[in-house]
Coordinates of C-alpha atoms in Angstrom, one line a residue:
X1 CA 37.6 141.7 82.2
X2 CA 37.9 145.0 80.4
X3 CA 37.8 147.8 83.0
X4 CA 34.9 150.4 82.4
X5 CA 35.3 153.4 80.2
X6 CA 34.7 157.2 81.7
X7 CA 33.6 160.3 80.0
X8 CA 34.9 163.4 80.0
X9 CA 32.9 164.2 83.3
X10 CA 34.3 161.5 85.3
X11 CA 36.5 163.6 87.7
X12 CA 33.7 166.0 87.9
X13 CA 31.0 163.1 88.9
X14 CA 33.3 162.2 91.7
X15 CA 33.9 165.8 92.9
X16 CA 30.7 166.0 93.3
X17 CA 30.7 163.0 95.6
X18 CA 28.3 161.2 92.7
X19 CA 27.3 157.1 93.3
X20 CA 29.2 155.6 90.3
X21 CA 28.1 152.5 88.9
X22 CA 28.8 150.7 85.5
X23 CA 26.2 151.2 82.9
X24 CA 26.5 149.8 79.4
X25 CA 30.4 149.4 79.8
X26 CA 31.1 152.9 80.9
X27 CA 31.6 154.3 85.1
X28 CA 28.4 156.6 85.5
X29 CA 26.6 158.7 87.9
X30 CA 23.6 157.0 89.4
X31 CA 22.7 159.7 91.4
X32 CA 24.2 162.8 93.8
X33 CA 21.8 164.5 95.9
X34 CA 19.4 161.4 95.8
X35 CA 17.0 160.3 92.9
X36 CA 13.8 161.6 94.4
X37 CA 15.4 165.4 94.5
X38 CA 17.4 165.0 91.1
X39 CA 13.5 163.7 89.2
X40 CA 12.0 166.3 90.9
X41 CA 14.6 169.1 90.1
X42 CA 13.8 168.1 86.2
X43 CA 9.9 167.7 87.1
X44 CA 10.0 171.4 88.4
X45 CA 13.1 173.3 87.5
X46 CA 16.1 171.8 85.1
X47 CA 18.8 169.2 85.9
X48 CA 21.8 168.6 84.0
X49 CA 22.5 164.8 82.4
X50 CA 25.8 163.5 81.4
X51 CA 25.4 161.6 78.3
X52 CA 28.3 161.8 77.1
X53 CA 28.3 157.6 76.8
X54 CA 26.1 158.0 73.8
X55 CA 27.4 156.5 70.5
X56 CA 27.7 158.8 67.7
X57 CA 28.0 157.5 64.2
X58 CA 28.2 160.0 61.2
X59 CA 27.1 158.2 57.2
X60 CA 28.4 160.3 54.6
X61 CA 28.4 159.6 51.1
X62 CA 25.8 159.4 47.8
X63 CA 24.1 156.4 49.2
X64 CA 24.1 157.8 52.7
X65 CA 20.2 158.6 52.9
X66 CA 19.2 155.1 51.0
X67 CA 21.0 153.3 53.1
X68 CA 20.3 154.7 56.3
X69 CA 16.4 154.3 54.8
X70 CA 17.9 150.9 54.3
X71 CA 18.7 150.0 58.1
X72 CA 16.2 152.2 59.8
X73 CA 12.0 151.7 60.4
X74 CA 11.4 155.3 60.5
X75 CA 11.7 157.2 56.9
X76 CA 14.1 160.0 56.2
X77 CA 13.2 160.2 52.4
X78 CA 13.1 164.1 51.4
X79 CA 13.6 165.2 55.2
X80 CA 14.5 168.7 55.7
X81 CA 18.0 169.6 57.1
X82 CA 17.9 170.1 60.8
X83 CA 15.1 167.2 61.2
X84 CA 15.4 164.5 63.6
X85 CA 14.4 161.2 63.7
X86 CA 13.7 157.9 66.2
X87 CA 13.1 154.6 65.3
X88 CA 14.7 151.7 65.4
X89 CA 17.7 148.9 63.4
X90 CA 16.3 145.8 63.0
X91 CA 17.6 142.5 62.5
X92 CA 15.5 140.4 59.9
X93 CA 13.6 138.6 62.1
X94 CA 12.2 142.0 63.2
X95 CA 13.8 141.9 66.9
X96 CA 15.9 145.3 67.9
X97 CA 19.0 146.0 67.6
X98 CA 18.7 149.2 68.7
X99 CA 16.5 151.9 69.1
X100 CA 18.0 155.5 68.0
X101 CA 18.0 159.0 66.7
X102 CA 18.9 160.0 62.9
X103 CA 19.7 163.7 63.0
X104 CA 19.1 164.9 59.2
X105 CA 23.0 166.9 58.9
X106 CA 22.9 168.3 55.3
X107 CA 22.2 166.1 51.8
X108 CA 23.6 162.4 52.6
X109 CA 25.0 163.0 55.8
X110 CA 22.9 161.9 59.0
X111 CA 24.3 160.7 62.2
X112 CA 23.1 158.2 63.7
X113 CA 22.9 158.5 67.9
X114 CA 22.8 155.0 69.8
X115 CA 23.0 153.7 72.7
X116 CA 26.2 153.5 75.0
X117 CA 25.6 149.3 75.8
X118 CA 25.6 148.8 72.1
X119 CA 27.8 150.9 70.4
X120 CA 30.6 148.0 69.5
X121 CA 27.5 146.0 68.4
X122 CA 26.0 148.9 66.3
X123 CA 28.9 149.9 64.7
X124 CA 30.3 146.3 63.2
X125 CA 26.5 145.9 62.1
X126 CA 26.1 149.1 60.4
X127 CA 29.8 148.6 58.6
X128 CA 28.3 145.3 58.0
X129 CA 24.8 146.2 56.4
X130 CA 27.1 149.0 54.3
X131 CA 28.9 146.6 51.8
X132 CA 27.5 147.8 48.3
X133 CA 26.0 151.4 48.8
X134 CA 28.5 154.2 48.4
X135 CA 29.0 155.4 51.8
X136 CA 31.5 156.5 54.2
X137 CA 31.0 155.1 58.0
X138 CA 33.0 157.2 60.6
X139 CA 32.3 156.4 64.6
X140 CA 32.8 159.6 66.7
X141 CA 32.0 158.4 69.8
X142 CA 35.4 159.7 71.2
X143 CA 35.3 162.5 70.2
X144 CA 31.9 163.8 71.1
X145 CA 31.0 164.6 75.2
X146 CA 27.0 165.1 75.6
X147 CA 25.1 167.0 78.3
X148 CA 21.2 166.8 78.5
X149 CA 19.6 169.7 79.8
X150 CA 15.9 168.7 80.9
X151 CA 13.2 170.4 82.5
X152 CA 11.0 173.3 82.6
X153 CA 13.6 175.6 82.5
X154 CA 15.8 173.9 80.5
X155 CA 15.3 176.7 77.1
X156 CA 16.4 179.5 79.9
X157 CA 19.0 178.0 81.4
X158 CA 20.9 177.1 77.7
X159 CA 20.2 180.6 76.5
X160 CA 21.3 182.5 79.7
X161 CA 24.0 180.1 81.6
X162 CA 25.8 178.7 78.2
X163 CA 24.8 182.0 76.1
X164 CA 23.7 179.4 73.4
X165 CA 20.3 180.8 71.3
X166 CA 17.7 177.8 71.7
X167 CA 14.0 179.2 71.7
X168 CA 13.4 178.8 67.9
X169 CA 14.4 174.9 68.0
X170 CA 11.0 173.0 67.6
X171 CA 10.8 169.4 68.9
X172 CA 13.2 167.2 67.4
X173 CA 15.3 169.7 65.6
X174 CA 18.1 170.3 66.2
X175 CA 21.1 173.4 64.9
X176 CA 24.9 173.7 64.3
X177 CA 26.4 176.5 66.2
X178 CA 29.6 177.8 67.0
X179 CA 30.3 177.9 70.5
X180 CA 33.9 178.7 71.6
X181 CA 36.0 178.2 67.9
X182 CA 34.0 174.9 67.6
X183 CA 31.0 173.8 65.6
X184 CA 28.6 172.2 67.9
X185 CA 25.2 170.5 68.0
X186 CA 22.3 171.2 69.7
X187 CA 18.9 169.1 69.6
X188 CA 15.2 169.4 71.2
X189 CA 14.3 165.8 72.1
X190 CA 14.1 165.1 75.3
X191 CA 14.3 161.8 77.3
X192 CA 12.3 162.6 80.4
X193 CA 8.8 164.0 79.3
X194 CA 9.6 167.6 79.9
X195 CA 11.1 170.2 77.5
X196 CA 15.0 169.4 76.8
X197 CA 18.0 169.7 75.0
X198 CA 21.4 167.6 73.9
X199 CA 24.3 169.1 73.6
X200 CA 27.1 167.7 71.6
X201 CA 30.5 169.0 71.2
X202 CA 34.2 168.3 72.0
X203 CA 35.3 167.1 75.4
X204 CA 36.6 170.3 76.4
X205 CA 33.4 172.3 75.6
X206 CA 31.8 169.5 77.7
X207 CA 33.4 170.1 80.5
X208 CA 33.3 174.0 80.1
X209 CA 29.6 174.2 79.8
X210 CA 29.0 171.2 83.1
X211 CA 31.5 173.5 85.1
X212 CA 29.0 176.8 84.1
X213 CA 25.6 174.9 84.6
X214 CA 26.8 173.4 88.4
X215 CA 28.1 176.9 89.3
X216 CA 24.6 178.7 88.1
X217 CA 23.0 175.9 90.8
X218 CA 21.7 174.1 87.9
X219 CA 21.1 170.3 89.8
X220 CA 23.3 167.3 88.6
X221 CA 21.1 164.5 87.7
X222 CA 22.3 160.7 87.6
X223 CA 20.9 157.7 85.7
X224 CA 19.1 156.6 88.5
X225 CA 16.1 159.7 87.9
X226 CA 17.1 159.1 84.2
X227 CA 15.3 156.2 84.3
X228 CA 12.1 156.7 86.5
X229 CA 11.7 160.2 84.7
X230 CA 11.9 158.5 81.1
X231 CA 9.9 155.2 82.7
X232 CA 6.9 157.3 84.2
X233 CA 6.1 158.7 80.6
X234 CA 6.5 155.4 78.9
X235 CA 9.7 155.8 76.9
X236 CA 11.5 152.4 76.6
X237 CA 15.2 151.7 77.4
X238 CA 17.3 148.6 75.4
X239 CA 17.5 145.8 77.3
X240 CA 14.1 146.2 79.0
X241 CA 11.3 147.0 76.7
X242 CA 13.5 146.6 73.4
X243 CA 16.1 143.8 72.4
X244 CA 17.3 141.4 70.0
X245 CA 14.0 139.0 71.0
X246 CA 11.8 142.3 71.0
X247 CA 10.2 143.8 67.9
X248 CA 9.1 147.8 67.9
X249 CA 5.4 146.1 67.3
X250 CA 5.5 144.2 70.2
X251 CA 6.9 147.3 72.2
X252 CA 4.0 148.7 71.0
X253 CA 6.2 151.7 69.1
X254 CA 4.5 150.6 65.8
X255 CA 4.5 153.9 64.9
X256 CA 7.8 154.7 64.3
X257 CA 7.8 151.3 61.7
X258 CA 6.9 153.1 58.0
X259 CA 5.9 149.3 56.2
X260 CA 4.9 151.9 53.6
X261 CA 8.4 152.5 52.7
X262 CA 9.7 150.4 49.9
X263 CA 12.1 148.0 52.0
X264 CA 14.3 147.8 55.5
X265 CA 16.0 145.3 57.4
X266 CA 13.5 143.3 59.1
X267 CA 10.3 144.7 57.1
X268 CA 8.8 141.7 56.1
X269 CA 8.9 139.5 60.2
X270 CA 7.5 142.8 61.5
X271 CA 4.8 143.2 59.1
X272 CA 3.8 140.0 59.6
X273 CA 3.8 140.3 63.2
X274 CA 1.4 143.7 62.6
X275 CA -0.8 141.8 60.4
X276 CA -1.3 138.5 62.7
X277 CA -0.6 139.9 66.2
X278 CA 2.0 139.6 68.4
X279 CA 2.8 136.7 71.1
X280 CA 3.2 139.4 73.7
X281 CA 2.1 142.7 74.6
X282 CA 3.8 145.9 76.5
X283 CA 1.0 147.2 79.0
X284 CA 1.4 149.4 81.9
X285 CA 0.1 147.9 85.4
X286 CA -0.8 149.5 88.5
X287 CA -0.2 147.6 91.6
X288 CA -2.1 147.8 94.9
X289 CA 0.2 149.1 97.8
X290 CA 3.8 150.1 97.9
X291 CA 5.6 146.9 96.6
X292 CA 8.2 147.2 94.2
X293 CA 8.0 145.3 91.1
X294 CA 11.3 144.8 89.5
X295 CA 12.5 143.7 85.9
X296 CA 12.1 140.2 85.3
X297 CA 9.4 139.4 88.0
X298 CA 6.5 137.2 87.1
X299 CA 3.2 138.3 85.8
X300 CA 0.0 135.8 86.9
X301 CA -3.8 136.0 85.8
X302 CA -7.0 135.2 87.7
X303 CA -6.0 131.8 88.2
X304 CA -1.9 132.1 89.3
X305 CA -0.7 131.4 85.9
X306 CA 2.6 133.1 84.5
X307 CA 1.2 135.3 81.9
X308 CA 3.5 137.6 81.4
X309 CA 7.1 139.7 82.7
X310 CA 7.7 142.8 84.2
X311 CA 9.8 144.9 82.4
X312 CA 10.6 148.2 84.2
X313 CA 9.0 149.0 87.9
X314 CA 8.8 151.4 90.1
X315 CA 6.8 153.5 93.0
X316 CA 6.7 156.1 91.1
X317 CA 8.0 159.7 92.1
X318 CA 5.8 162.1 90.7
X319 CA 2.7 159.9 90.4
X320 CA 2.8 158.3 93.6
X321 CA 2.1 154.7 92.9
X322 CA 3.3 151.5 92.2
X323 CA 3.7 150.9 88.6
X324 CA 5.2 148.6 86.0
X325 CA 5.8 148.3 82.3
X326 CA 5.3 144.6 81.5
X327 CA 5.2 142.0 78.5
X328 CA 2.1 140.3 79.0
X329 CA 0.5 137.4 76.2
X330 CA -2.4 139.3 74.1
X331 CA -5.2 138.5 75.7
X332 CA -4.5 140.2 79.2
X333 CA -3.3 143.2 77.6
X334 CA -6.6 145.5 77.5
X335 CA -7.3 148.2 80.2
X336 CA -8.5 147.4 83.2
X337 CA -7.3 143.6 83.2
X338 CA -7.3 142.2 86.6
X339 CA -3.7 140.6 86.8
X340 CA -1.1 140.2 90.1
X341 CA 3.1 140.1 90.0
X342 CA 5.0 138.0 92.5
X343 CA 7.1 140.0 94.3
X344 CA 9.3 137.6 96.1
X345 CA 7.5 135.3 97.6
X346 CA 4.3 137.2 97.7
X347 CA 1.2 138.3 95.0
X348 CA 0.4 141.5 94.5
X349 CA -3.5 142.7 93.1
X350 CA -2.4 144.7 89.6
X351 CA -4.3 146.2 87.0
X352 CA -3.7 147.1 83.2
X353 CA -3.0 150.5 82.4
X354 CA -2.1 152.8 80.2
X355 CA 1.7 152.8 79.4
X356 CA 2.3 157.2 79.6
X357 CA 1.8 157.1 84.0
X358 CA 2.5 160.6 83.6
X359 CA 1.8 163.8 81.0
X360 CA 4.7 164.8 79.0
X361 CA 5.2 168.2 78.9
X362 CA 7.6 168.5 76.0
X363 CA 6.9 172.0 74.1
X364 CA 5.5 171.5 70.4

């Protein structure tokens, strides 16, 4: 088997006595101090992320916007420079093959941020997909290390720690910027439901700008509060609430599917699926107690019949309850649907809720 890749970080991580786990082919941090403290820290304060197991992919060339258009649900015709984007590439049967970011670069040149478990796959489908336009496909993942800074004080801390000017970004923008002889990228998206930024730049800036946030006390965050922090305000993760047997409208992110635009990969399957409904449903659920539901557990109705799976559960840190994103069939999907999971061997009373358990608190 292929050992695990590492990011520019990795000594760091295990300096810092981190739990490392393999996630999406790479050795990450799952947590340091603990995941309660680290989701609280980006609740309350700012925490640091490594992300540097992103996928960058840059699309250069005179077809570059078309076909981007082309691949991608969400519309970057006549997007202004500095503009970012989510949505997701689609196969033709409308199931994901990723959910991502376009960030709008300069006139045909976007790149294209995807996920760390699927960049191999990403990559030989958007060479793929690019036979016939005029364009120029160059993977960067190597060379790009990403931080996230997240929480309330996240503007501060990148403007005082790092001495890089980020106030006037609005919500998915993002800015070039030189930063020690180097032109780097800096973004206000946000995966956690507070105010945030990504950092991209060289592997050495990386590391320079990690070293100056842990020294200023800034807290280290793992994946482990990555996920309930990004869970708790509804935000899906590939391979849970998105895949290749999961469409956006099924995911319920119908939004970010333009079926106005004049054609995409997969247009026509999820149109289809808008018109006539889907076969299953994402819904939030509220469970009675203090059991866990976990990915993959059964979802029963009144009667004890499977109806549905869970996706994503957790007792929730900042909300204080039991809670699950799950795929349930249609017609248990409206709030306030009496349902249970089996938890083991056991039932648990749950109810249908909204999906957002938590208020973002990203600044518009």
């Amino acid at each position: 088997m292929a050992e695990n890749k590492r990011t520019c970080l990795y000594d760091k991580h295990v300096a810092l006595g981190a739990l490392m786990s393999p996630f999406g082919g790479f050795d990450m941090p799952i947590q340091y101090a603990g995941i309660v403290e680290e989701h609280n820290a980006v609740r309350n304060s700012v925490g640091v992320f490594d992300v540097s197991h992103m996928g960058e992919v840059e699309i250069t060339g005179p077809d570059a916007e078309k076909f981007v258009n082309h691949i991608f649900t969400n519309d970057i015709k006549d997007a202004e420079k500095g503009k970012i984007f989510y949505g997701m590439m689609l196969y033709p049967n409308g199931g994901t093959v990723d959910d991502l970011l376009v960030y709008k670069m300069g006139d045909n040149d976007l790149l294209l941020v995807i996920n760390a478990a699927n960049i191999d796959k990403d990559v030989a489908w958007i060479n793929e997909q690019a036979e016939g336009y005029d364009v120029k496909v160059d993977h960067q993942s190597d060379y790009y290390g990403q931080l996230a800074v997240q929480g309330p004080e996240a503007e501060a801390t990148v403007e005082k720690v790092l001495g890089i000017g980020c106030a006037e970004l609005t919500f998915y923008t993002f800015k070039t910027t030189e930063y020690d002889g180097e032109t780097i990228i800096v973004s206000r998206t946000g995966y956690t439901g507070e105010d945030g930024f990504e950092i991209y730049a060289s592997h050495k800036a990386i590391v320079k700008m990690w070293d100056l946030l842990i020294s200023a006390g800034v807290q280290p965050c793992g994946l482990g509060c990555r996920d309930t922090l990004r869970f708790e305000v509804g935000l899906p993760l590939y391979g849970d609430e998105l895949s290749a047997d999961i469409t956006p409208i099924m995911a319920g992110l119908g939004f970010f599917v333009k079926l106005d635009k004049d054609e995409f990969i997969g247009k026509d399957a999820v149109a289809k699926q808008k018109a006539e409904g889907a076969p299953m449903k994402l819904v939030g659920l509220e469970l009675e107690g203090k059991a866990i539901p976990r990915h993959g557990y059964d979802v029963l109705n009144a009667e004890g019949d499977t109806v549905g799976s869970v996706t994503t559960g957790y007792h929730a840190i900042s909300v204080d309850k039991s809670i699950a994103m799950a795929f349930v069939k249609p017609q248990y999907a409206a709030l306030d649907t009496p349902l249970s999971v089996r938890i083991r061997k056991k039932t648990f009373p749950a109810v249908v809720v909204k999906k957002k358990f938590y208020k973002k608190s990203y600044k518009k």
